[in-house]
Amino acid sequence: AEGPKRLDVASTFSTQNFLGAGGVRLSEELEKATGGAVSLRVHEPGDLVPAFEVFNSVSSGAVQAGWDWIGYWAGTVPITNLYGALPFGPTPEAFMSWMWSGEGTELLQKAYDPYGVKVLPCFISPQETGGWYNKEINTPEDFDGLSMRISGLGAKVLNRLGASTQLVPGGEIYLALERGRVDATEFSVPQVDAAMGFDEVAEYYYFPGWHQSASWFSLIINQQVWDQYSDERKAQFETACRATLQWAMAEAPPEQVRTIRSLEEKGVKVKRFPDEVISALQDAWVEVRQEEMDNNPAFAEAYKSLMEHVALIDEWYELQALPDPKPVEGDS
Amino acid sequence: MPQPRLAPWRERGAAVCAALARPLVGLGLVVGRITSWLVLLVMLAVLTTVTLNALGINEIARWENDILLFGNALTINSMTELQWHLFGILTLLGGTYALHHDTHVRVDLIYQKLSPRGRAIIDILGHLLMLIPFCLLIAWLSKHFVTMSYISNEQSNYGGLTDRYLIKAMLPLGLVFLALGALGQILNNLAGLFDPARLIEPSDKKEPLHG
Amino acid sequence: MAEFMAEYALAIAMVVALLAGIFTGYPVAFLLGGLGIAFAFIGDIPIPFLGTVGSRIFGGVVENWLMIAIPLFVFMGLMLERSGVARRLLLTLQRLFGRTPGGLAISVAILGVVMAASTGIIGASVVMLGLLALPVMMKQGYRAEMACGVIAASGTLGILIPPSIMLVLMGSILQVSVGALFKAALFPGLLLGVLYVAYLLITARIKPDWAPLADPDAHDADTTPLALALLRDLLGPVLLITAVLGSIMAGIATPTEAAAIGALGSLLLALVMRSLDFQTLRDAVRETSRTSAMILFVVIGATCFSVVFKRLGGDYMIEEMITGTGLGPYGLLLLIMGLIFVLGFFLEWIEISFVVLPLVAPVVELLDFGFGLSGQALLVWFAILVAINLQTSFLTPPFGYALFYLKGITEGQIGIGTIYRSIIPFVLLQLIGLALCIAFPALVLWLPGLMP
Ligand code: NA
Ligand code: NA
C-alpha cells in the first residue's frame, strides 16, 4: 500500500514566522519532488494538538506527522537537547556535516526508535541570540540573582552562575519582561523575536547566543505511516528535506542582520557579552556537560561523536585559513 | 388508608438502583470535598514562586537520592510546575464533584419546564450516549500518552518536577472517575423512574450545596 | 449552494446537532464532548485520531499555566462575597452615586472595568463579578435581566482591556506589535464601559422598577457619614485591587500569579473583618472547586468538539465562505466580522484566532478603505475589531460561554432564558461600539500613534 497523499502535520510554530514557514517550504519542495503526488497539510500549533504534545501524538499515531524544534522533546528524549540547543556547540555548517556525513541523524533516529517515530532533520535555524535583557551584563557576577526565561542546558549553565531560570508561558513573556517579573528572556533568532515585540519592552539585545550555536528542526512521521511509502517516495522526502535545509541556511543569516539593523533603528541597544563573561559561561558549561555525560550515556556518545567530527572540519579550515579580504578601493 | 403505591418489583428495582448508586455518588462527593482544599495549595505554590523570584532564589534545596516527583532538588521551577500539577488534580476530580452537585451548565429553557421524570430520562440518555462514551474512549486512548511518559521517564526540561507520568495518569483516572460518577447518577435516576417519590425536587437538591 | 451543503454535510450536521442538543437541557460540556465522539464515528474518522483529544485536554487545560488563575479568582470572589466585604463595598459605592438611579449596576460596570485591567480570563471575571454582585442586586430588587446583563458584559471586558492574553496571541499571529495592540484596545474597551453606563443610566430612569434604589430604611440604618463609610468599606477592597494590579505593575507577579495574591488578600481581608471561620473557608473551597470545574469542563468538551469539527472539514468550510465572495473592502470586512461573530457561537476564541486570522490577514492587509492607512495600522485596526467581536461572541446566545459561566453560579435560581434576554441590550451596545470603531478608526489608532 502507498502512504497518504496528504500528510497532516502538526507544527510547533506558527507558519506566519520563519520557523513554522520551514514546514510550508518543505511541503512545496515535496510537491515538486513527487510531481504533486504527496503534500503536507501544515496545521498551526494547537490546531490538532498543543505544541508540546506533538511528539507523543505522532508516536501514538493520533497525528500522522509533526514539524518541530527538536529540543522540545528533551523531557522525553534527553539527547535532543544536543540537537536543539547545545551550548558552545559547532557552527550550523559543521553540525550539518555531522548530521549527514557523520553519525548525527543515525543517533537521533536510534533514540526515537523506541517511540515509533521516524525523524527527518530538515531545517536549521542560525545561531540564536544571547537574549533580551533589561540589565546590563558586564561581569559574570551580574548573572547572580538575575531572573531569566530560558530552558534546557543553557538554563543549567546560568544556574551555576546564580541566575534564577524560569518558565514563563509564551503569551506572558512580553508582559513579564515589560513589568520586570523577569529581567531577561531568550527566544529565537532576531526575525522571530522581532515579531514577538520584545524590542518594545527590553533595552539590550545580547550576542552571541552561547547557549545554542545551531538548532535543528525536523519533520517527524509516525513509523507505521512512514513504512507505507515506497523506497522511491522515501528518497523524495529526503530530497525535499535537503532542499529545505539549504533554503534555510541560505535565507536566514542575511535576514537576521537586516532585522537587527531595523531593531537598532527602533532604539534597541545591541551588545556583545564581554569576553570575561563568555569565558565564565563556558567554564560553567564544562561542569554541566560533565554532569550530563555522567548521567546520560546516550548524550555522552552523541556528544563525543559530534566533537570528533567537528574536530576534523576545524582542522581542515585551519589548514586552509585565509586572511579577511581587503576592502575594494573606494569603500570606506 | 395506606396506599399500595407501587408494584413490588418497582419498589425492589428502585431500592437496588439506589443502593448501587450510593457508593458511587458518595465516593465522588468525598473525593471532591478533599481535593477542594487543593485550591489553597495552588495559592501557596504560586505565592512561593513569586516570593522566590522577588528574592532571586532559584534553588531551595538539593539532596542525594531521587524522590518521587521532586527528583533531587526543589527549585523555583518545581514550584511553578507544582502549581499546574495541583490545579490539574483539582480540575479533573472537581468535574465529578460538580456533576453530583448539578453545577455543570444546562441550557434549561425547556429542561426546567419538564417533569422530574422527563429530566431523569434526559440525564440517563445523555450520560449513556454522551458523557460515558466520551470519558471511557478518551481515557482508553490516553493509555499511550501515559505509558510513553512512564517508559521515557519524562520530566521537566526546566529543572522542575520529575515523574511526569503521575500527572498524565490523572487524565484517564479523572475521566474514568467521572464515568463512574455518571453511572451513579444514572442509577439514581433509574431509582427515580422506578419510584417517582425518589425523584428529588430541585429545591431538595440544593440542600447539600453549602455542605 | 447545494454542492457546498453536500461537501460539508457532516460539519453542518454537527452544528445542528449541537444546537438541538443544548435545548434538551443536558449539560453543555458533556454534550460538546459526546457529540465530538459521536461524529467521529459517523464521519468514519480513524479512532486513533481521537487520541488528540487527551493531548488537547492535557496541554490546553491541565498543563496550561494561564488557567490556574480561574480557581484563584473564583476563590477570591467567593471569599469577598462570604465575608460581606463585597456587599458593603457595592452598597457604599451606591451611596457615593447618591440617589442616581441604577447606581448599583453602574458600580458593577466600573468594578468590571477595574477588574478587566487585572485579569484577562473571562470565566474567572464573570464568575467573580457574579458572586460579588448578583446576590446584592437581587436582594435590592433588581430585575434579573438587568443584573445578569451588566455582570456578563462587564465580566468579558477583561479579554479586551489590556493586559490581555488574546491581544498577545493576535500580535504574534498577525505579526504586529503587542504594545500597539494594548494601546489600541484601551479606548475601545473604555468606550464599551461608557456605553454600558449610559445604557444603565437611561434604563434606570425610564424603568425605575428594573433598577430600584436601595431601601431607604437600609440607608438610614447606616448612619455613618458617607466619607467615613467610604473610607471604611473601600479601604479593604481598594487595598486588594491595588495589591493585584500593583503586583503586576511593579513586576512582582505575572497576571496569572497576581490571582494568587488576590486570593490571599481576600483571605486576609475576611480575617480582618472577623468573618473567617472554618466553615466559611470550607464552603468557599468546595464551591471554588465545583465552579472552576464547571468552567474548565466546558473548555474540555469544546476542545473535543472542535477538533472533530475541523477534521470533518469545518475549517475548509469557513475558508470557502470567506474567500469565495467578490465583495468590496467594507463588504468583506463586514462578512469577516459576521463570520467571526457566528463562529463565536461554538468555537473558543483561541481557535478562531488561529483558524480565521491567518486566513484573512493577507486579504485584509491589501484592502483599501480610502484613508491611507499603512499595512501595519490596518492590521492593528483589524485586530481590535476582531477582538471586540470575539469579546461579543462570549455574550451571544445560545453559545455565549460568559452566559454559561454566569448560569453556573446561579444554582438554578435564574433560568438561561432570563440570562439570554438579559444580554440582548448589551450585545447591541457591543455592536454599536464595534460600528463606531469601524466608522472612526481614530478611536483605535490614535493612541498607538498610527493615524495618518
Ligand atoms: Na485584561
Ligand atoms: Na457566543
Tab-separated table of C-alpha atoms in Angstrom, chain B:
chain	number	residue	atom	x	y	z
B	1	MET	CA	-55.759	4.367	54.299
B	2	PRO	CA	-52.272	3.175	53.399
B	3	GLN	CA	-51.959	3.291	49.639
B	4	PRO	CA	-50.314	0.401	47.848
B	5	ARG	CA	-48.491	2.976	45.811
B	6	LEU	CA	-46.054	0.800	43.892
B	7	ALA	CA	-45.786	-2.615	42.401
B	8	PRO	CA	-43.295	-4.645	44.471
B	9	TRP	CA	-40.926	-5.147	41.518
B	10	ARG	CA	-40.714	-1.416	41.086
B	11	GLU	CA	-40.005	-0.892	44.721
B	12	ARG	CA	-37.347	-3.563	44.623
B	13	GLY	CA	-35.796	-2.105	41.462
B	14	ALA	CA	-35.680	1.333	42.974
B	15	ALA	CA	-34.081	0.042	46.134
B	16	VAL	CA	-31.434	-1.923	44.234
B	17	CYS	CA	-30.567	1.008	41.980
B	18	ALA	CA	-30.391	3.411	44.883
B	19	ALA	CA	-28.204	1.008	46.832
B	20	LEU	CA	-25.838	0.642	43.893
B	21	ALA	CA	-25.754	4.386	43.311
B	22	ARG	CA	-24.951	5.320	46.897
B	23	PRO	CA	-21.282	4.233	46.993
B	24	LEU	CA	-20.591	5.673	43.538
B	25	VAL	CA	-22.050	9.083	44.329
B	26	GLY	CA	-20.646	9.008	47.843
B	27	LEU	CA	-17.131	8.351	46.566
B	28	GLY	CA	-17.345	11.248	44.119
B	29	LEU	CA	-18.508	13.583	46.858
B	30	VAL	CA	-15.886	12.528	49.397
B	31	VAL	CA	-13.019	12.770	46.928
B	32	GLY	CA	-14.338	16.105	45.646
B	33	ARG	CA	-14.520	17.533	49.142
B	34	ILE	CA	-10.955	16.501	49.879
B	35	THR	CA	-9.448	17.729	46.618
B	36	SER	CA	-11.236	21.069	47.007
B	37	TRP	CA	-8.588	22.076	49.510
B	38	LEU	CA	-6.017	21.947	46.724
B	39	VAL	CA	-7.034	25.463	45.748
B	40	LEU	CA	-5.264	26.714	48.872
B	41	LEU	CA	-2.184	24.685	47.975
B	42	VAL	CA	-2.216	26.123	44.455
B	43	MET	CA	-2.325	29.572	46.006
B	44	LEU	CA	0.582	28.744	48.313
B	45	ALA	CA	2.630	27.310	45.446
B	46	VAL	CA	2.109	30.468	43.384
B	47	LEU	CA	2.960	32.734	46.305
B	48	THR	CA	6.118	30.740	46.956
B	49	THR	CA	7.143	31.122	43.313
B	50	VAL	CA	6.520	34.862	43.418
B	51	THR	CA	8.496	35.226	46.636
B	52	LEU	CA	11.425	33.172	45.359
B	53	ASN	CA	11.504	35.239	42.187
B	54	ALA	CA	11.438	38.506	44.125
B	55	LEU	CA	14.350	37.277	46.231
B	56	GLY	CA	16.247	36.000	43.194
B	57	ILE	CA	16.418	32.472	44.592
B	58	ASN	CA	16.484	29.593	42.150
B	59	GLU	CA	17.182	26.552	44.272
B	60	ILE	CA	15.604	25.944	47.649
B	61	ALA	CA	17.136	22.603	48.468
B	62	ARG	CA	19.136	19.793	46.938
B	63	TRP	CA	19.601	16.271	48.245
B	64	GLU	CA	21.241	12.993	47.316
B	65	ASN	CA	18.696	10.369	46.345
B	66	ASP	CA	15.891	10.982	43.862
B	67	ILE	CA	12.466	11.136	45.418
B	68	LEU	CA	9.184	10.718	43.632
B	69	LEU	CA	8.020	13.758	41.649
B	70	PHE	CA	10.688	16.100	43.056
B	71	GLY	CA	13.840	14.347	41.854
B	72	ASN	CA	16.855	15.564	43.783
B	73	ALA	CA	16.183	19.287	44.093
B	74	LEU	CA	13.476	21.772	44.887
B	75	THR	CA	13.723	24.819	42.621
B	76	ILE	CA	11.563	27.755	41.663
B	77	ASN	CA	10.507	25.746	38.624
B	78	SER	CA	9.480	22.816	40.822
B	79	MET	CA	7.090	25.238	42.498
B	80	THR	CA	5.850	26.591	39.160
B	81	GLU	CA	5.155	23.124	37.846
B	82	LEU	CA	3.645	22.036	41.145
B	83	GLN	CA	1.051	24.778	40.569
B	84	TRP	CA	-0.381	23.152	37.498
B	85	HIS	CA	0.028	19.641	38.854
B	86	LEU	CA	-2.220	20.557	41.787
B	87	PHE	CA	-4.526	22.553	39.543
B	88	GLY	CA	-4.872	19.575	37.195
B	89	ILE	CA	-5.972	17.251	40.001
B	90	LEU	CA	-8.358	19.892	41.338
B	91	THR	CA	-9.971	20.274	37.925
B	92	LEU	CA	-10.135	16.666	36.800
B	93	LEU	CA	-11.609	15.360	40.051
B	94	GLY	CA	-13.681	18.507	40.568
B	95	GLY	CA	-15.609	17.608	37.415
B	96	THR	CA	-17.194	14.655	39.201
B	97	TYR	CA	-17.853	16.709	42.312
B	98	ALA	CA	-19.622	19.311	40.169
B	99	LEU	CA	-21.614	16.540	38.468
B	100	HIS	CA	-23.049	15.359	41.780
B	101	HIS	CA	-23.999	18.906	42.704
B	102	ASP	CA	-25.513	19.511	39.266
B	103	THR	CA	-23.237	22.518	38.764
B	104	HIS	CA	-22.465	21.790	35.101
B	105	VAL	CA	-24.223	24.341	32.950
B	106	ARG	CA	-27.501	23.429	31.329
B	107	VAL	CA	-29.448	25.477	28.831
B	108	ASP	CA	-32.641	24.939	30.761
B	109	LEU	CA	-35.187	26.797	28.628
B	110	ILE	CA	-37.080	23.544	28.101
B	111	TYR	CA	-35.493	21.439	30.806
B	112	GLN	CA	-36.923	23.490	33.652
B	113	LYS	CA	-40.431	23.025	32.300
B	114	LEU	CA	-40.076	19.253	32.141
B	115	SER	CA	-41.411	16.860	34.759
B	116	PRO	CA	-38.860	15.314	37.125
B	117	ARG	CA	-39.394	12.123	35.148
B	118	GLY	CA	-38.562	13.853	31.853
B	119	ARG	CA	-35.418	15.327	33.356
B	120	ALA	CA	-34.332	11.959	34.677
B	121	ILE	CA	-34.747	10.430	31.224
B	122	ILE	CA	-32.715	13.177	29.574
B	123	ASP	CA	-29.923	12.750	32.080
B	124	ILE	CA	-29.887	8.970	31.744
B	125	LEU	CA	-29.739	9.137	27.957
B	126	GLY	CA	-27.195	11.945	27.980
B	127	HIS	CA	-24.872	10.144	30.360
B	128	LEU	CA	-25.183	6.888	28.423
B	129	LEU	CA	-24.804	8.353	24.939
B	130	MET	CA	-22.595	11.386	25.531
B	131	LEU	CA	-20.666	11.543	28.783
B	132	ILE	CA	-19.708	7.930	29.426
B	133	PRO	CA	-18.547	7.180	25.857
B	134	PHE	CA	-16.535	10.409	25.887
B	135	CYS	CA	-14.857	9.612	29.208
B	136	LEU	CA	-14.092	5.985	28.537
B	137	LEU	CA	-12.891	6.415	24.976
B	138	ILE	CA	-10.620	9.355	25.736
B	139	ALA	CA	-9.330	7.620	28.862
B	140	TRP	CA	-8.590	4.469	26.840
B	141	LEU	CA	-6.850	6.422	24.085
B	142	SER	CA	-4.652	8.252	26.575
B	143	LYS	CA	-3.056	4.949	27.560
B	144	HIS	CA	-0.186	5.530	25.141
B	145	PHE	CA	0.231	9.079	26.385
B	146	VAL	CA	0.752	7.851	29.963
B	147	THR	CA	2.842	4.750	29.273
B	148	MET	CA	5.156	6.659	26.960
B	149	SER	CA	5.727	9.214	29.682
B	150	TYR	CA	6.462	6.423	32.162
B	151	ILE	CA	8.807	4.462	29.912
B	152	SER	CA	10.774	7.524	28.847
B	153	ASN	CA	10.966	8.760	32.431
B	154	GLU	CA	9.640	12.070	31.159
B	155	GLN	CA	10.483	15.095	33.257
B	156	SER	CA	10.756	18.843	33.201
B	157	ASN	CA	13.309	20.426	30.889
B	158	TYR	CA	13.386	23.436	33.204
B	159	GLY	CA	14.874	21.663	36.207
B	160	GLY	CA	11.404	21.313	37.702
B	161	LEU	CA	9.446	18.205	38.602
B	162	THR	CA	10.237	14.660	37.521
B	163	ASP	CA	7.887	11.682	37.025
B	164	ARG	CA	5.579	13.468	34.604
B	165	TYR	CA	3.594	10.237	34.184
B	166	LEU	CA	1.962	10.816	37.569
B	167	ILE	CA	0.045	13.901	36.460
B	168	LYS	CA	-0.514	12.441	32.998
B	169	ALA	CA	-2.147	9.409	34.610
B	170	MET	CA	-4.569	11.764	36.345
B	171	LEU	CA	-6.224	12.405	32.984
B	172	PRO	CA	-7.537	8.858	32.355
B	173	LEU	CA	-8.117	8.408	36.096
B	174	GLY	CA	-10.163	11.572	36.286
B	175	LEU	CA	-12.193	10.615	33.226
B	176	VAL	CA	-12.918	7.093	34.483
B	177	PHE	CA	-13.837	8.592	37.838
B	178	LEU	CA	-16.272	10.908	36.076
B	179	ALA	CA	-17.758	7.967	34.159
B	180	LEU	CA	-18.278	6.145	37.469
B	181	GLY	CA	-19.941	9.251	38.865
B	182	ALA	CA	-22.185	9.381	35.812
B	183	LEU	CA	-23.080	5.718	36.380
B	184	GLY	CA	-24.054	6.638	39.926
B	185	GLN	CA	-26.275	9.415	38.600
B	186	ILE	CA	-27.870	7.023	36.091
B	187	LEU	CA	-28.690	4.536	38.845
B	188	ASN	CA	-30.110	7.308	40.991
B	189	ASN	CA	-32.294	8.469	38.125
B	190	LEU	CA	-33.367	4.889	37.386
B	191	ALA	CA	-34.363	4.536	41.012
B	192	GLY	CA	-36.431	7.640	40.457
B	193	LEU	CA	-38.083	6.182	37.384
B	194	PHE	CA	-38.987	3.017	39.293
B	195	ASP	CA	-40.217	5.002	42.243
B	196	PRO	CA	-41.175	8.612	41.399
B	197	ALA	CA	-41.091	9.541	45.073
B	198	ARG	CA	-37.353	9.217	44.902
B	199	LEU	CA	-37.033	11.864	42.210
B	200	ILE	CA	-35.538	14.704	44.106
B	201	GLU	CA	-37.032	18.115	43.612
B	202	PRO	CA	-34.539	20.809	42.680
B	203	SER	CA	-35.177	22.559	45.984
B	204	ASP	CA	-34.126	19.453	47.901
B	205	LYS	CA	-31.143	19.018	45.651
B	206	LYS	CA	-29.908	22.399	46.706
B	207	GLU	CA	-29.769	21.419	50.328
B	208	PRO	CA	-26.276	19.930	50.460
B	209	LEU	CA	-24.895	22.692	48.252
B	210	HIS	CA	-23.187	24.543	51.013
B	211	GLY	CA	-22.372	21.427	52.955
